XYZ file of C-alpha atoms in Angstrom:
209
model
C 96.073 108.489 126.273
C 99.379 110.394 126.182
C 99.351 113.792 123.687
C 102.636 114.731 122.273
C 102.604 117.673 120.412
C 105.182 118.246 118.000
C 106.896 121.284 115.879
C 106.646 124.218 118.515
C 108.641 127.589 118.204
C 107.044 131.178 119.392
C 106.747 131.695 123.195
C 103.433 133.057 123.423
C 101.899 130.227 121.663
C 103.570 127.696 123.625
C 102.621 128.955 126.703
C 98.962 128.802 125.932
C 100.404 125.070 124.726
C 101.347 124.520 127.844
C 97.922 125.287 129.552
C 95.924 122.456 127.851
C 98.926 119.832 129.500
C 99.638 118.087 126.561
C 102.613 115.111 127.776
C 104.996 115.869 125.840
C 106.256 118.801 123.897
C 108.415 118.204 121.170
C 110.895 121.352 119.299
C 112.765 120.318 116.108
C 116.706 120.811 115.890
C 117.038 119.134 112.261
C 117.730 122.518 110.464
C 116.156 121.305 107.077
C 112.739 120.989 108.886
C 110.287 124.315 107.932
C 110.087 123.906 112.365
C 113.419 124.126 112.923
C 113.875 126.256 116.643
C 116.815 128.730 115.922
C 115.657 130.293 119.223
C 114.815 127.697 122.124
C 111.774 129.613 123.354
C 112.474 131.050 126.929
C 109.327 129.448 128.751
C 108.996 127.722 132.182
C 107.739 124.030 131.930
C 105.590 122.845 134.238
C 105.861 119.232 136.217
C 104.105 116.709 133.839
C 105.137 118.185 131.003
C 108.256 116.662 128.908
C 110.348 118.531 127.105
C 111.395 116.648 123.044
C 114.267 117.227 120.976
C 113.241 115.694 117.783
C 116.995 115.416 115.838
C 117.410 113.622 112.650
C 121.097 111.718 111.877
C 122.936 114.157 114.262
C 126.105 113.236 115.899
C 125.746 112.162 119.725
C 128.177 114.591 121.064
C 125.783 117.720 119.274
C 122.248 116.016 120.963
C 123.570 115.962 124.117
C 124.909 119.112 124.113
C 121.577 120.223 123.426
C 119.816 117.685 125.826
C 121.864 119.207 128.530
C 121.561 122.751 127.481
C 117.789 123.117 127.521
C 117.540 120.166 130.183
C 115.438 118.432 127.519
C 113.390 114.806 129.355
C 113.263 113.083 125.678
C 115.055 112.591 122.393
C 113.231 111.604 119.413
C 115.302 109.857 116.821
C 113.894 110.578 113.586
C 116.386 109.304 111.042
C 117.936 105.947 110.420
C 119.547 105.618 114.120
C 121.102 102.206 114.920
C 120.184 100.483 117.837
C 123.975 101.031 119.036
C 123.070 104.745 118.810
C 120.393 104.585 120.632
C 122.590 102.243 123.357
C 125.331 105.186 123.028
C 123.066 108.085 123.773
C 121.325 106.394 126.684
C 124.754 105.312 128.229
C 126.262 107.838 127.745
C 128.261 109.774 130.796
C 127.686 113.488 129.131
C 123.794 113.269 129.942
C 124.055 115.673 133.343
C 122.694 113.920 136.536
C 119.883 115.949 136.916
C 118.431 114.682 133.452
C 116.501 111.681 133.100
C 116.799 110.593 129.383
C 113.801 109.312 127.804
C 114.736 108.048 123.908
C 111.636 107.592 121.391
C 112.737 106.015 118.260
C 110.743 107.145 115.133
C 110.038 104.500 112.052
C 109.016 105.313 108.969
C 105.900 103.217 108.707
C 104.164 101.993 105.016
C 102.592 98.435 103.559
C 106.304 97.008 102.900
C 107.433 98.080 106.599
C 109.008 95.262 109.085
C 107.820 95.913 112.719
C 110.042 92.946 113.166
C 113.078 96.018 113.073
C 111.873 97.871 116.382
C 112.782 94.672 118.380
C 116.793 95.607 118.611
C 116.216 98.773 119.605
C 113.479 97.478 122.650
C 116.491 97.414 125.154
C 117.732 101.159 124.313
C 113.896 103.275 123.757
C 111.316 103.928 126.016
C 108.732 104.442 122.903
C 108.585 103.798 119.732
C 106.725 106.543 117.301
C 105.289 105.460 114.051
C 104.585 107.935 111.925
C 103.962 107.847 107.629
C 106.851 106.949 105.113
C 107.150 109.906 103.198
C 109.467 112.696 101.415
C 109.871 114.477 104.644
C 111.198 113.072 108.256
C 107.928 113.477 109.888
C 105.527 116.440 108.946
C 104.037 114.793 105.899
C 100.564 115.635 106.464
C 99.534 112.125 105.646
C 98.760 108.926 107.401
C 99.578 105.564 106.994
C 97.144 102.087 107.058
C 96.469 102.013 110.583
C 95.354 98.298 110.178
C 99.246 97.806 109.849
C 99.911 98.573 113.609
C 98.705 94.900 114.490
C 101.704 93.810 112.906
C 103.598 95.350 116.386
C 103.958 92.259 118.495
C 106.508 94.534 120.822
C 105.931 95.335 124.371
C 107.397 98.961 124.104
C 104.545 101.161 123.896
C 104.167 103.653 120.716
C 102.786 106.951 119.968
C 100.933 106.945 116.481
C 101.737 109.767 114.163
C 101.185 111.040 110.664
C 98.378 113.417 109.255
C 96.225 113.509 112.209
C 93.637 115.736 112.431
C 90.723 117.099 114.738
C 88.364 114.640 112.858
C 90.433 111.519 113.697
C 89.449 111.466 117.636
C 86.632 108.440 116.826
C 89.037 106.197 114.828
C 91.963 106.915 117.371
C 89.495 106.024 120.028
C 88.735 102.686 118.266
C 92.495 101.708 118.728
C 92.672 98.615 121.059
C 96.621 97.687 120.521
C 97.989 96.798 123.770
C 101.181 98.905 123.213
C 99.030 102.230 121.962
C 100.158 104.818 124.368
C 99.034 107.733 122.881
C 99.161 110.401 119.479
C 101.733 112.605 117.811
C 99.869 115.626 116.413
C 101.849 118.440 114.370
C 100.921 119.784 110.758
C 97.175 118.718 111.120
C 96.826 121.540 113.756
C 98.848 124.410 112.295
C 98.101 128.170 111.177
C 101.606 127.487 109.912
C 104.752 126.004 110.554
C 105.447 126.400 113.561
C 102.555 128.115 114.942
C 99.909 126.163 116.667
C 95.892 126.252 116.403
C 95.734 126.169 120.235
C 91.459 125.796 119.891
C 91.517 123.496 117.782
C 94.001 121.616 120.089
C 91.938 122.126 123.053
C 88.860 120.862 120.915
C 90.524 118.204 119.929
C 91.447 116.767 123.231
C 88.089 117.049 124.643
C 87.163 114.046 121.953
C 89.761 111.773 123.164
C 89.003 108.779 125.389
């Protein structure tokens, strides 16, 4: 099971991050988000590790410049993207050579959501992330009916997100969808925004299957 761990900021904390090997690694340039990275955090990545820009209705031109400037391995889409967005940014010739662009496409998941939707972008996203319909663009604090993820007939695999906790690892385990690739933690492991509870992390992880 893949662990992405969202919403990082200080350098010392995400280098003892970076010890537990989570997958991916996710930093937040949406500048209305309390996890917004001012200061990309000067750390060396290891091999195995991806690096996420999670961006929210920002232009193409601005993510790649980004992408390219702290050699990023994923977007996450977090806003209303079109499918011909997501075509644009993965075809697109300002992604430097050395980069290999991975795009996961966020939806905003609650009892009146179509999974039918995720199907035109299945061509363009190497995961999907579902995470709860709420106020916010991710970092609600709340989850969603996980029942509702057997409505994904897709082949794309998905990270689940939304108000997980440390005391979720038995009903994540229980998951049995076919596409389930792994978890998107964030606000559920916080001191505060921003700043990770790196033990409870490392707990955490010990529970997972």
């Amino acid at each position: 099971m893949k662990i992405k761990v969202c919403g990082m900021r200080e350098s010392e904390n995400l280098q003892s991050l970076i010890a537990l090997k989570p997958d991916f690694i996710g930093f937040i340039f949406y500048k209305k988000s309390k996890r917004f990275v001012a200061d990309f955090p000067k750390v060396i990545f290891p091999k195995g590790i991806k690096k996420v820009g999670v961006f929210v209705y920002e232009s193409i031109d601005e993510v790649l410049r980004l992408v390219n400037k702290h050699q990023l391995d994923c977007v996450q889409l977090h806003g209303n993207e079109s499918a011909e967005y997501c075509q644009k940014l993965r075809h697109s010739e300002l992604v430097s050579e050395s980069v290999q662009l991975d795009i996961i496409k966020a939806f905003s998941v609650d009892e009146n959501f179509d999974f039918s939707i995720t199907k035109q972008y299945e061509k363009y996203c190497n995961y999907f992330l579902f995470d709860t319909k709420g106020i916010n663009y991710g970092g609600n604090g709340v989850k969603f009916n996980w029942e509702l993820l057997e409505n994904y007939t897709g082949n794309t695999p998905f990270l689940l997100s939304g108000g997980i906790s440390k005391n979720d690892a038995k009903e994540i385990n229980k998951i049995k969808h076919s596409a389930f690739a792994g978890i998107d933690i964030n606000s559920g492991f916080e001191i505060e925004p921003g700043l990770k509870n790196i033990e409870k992390i490392k707990e955490f992880k010990q529970y997972l299957k």
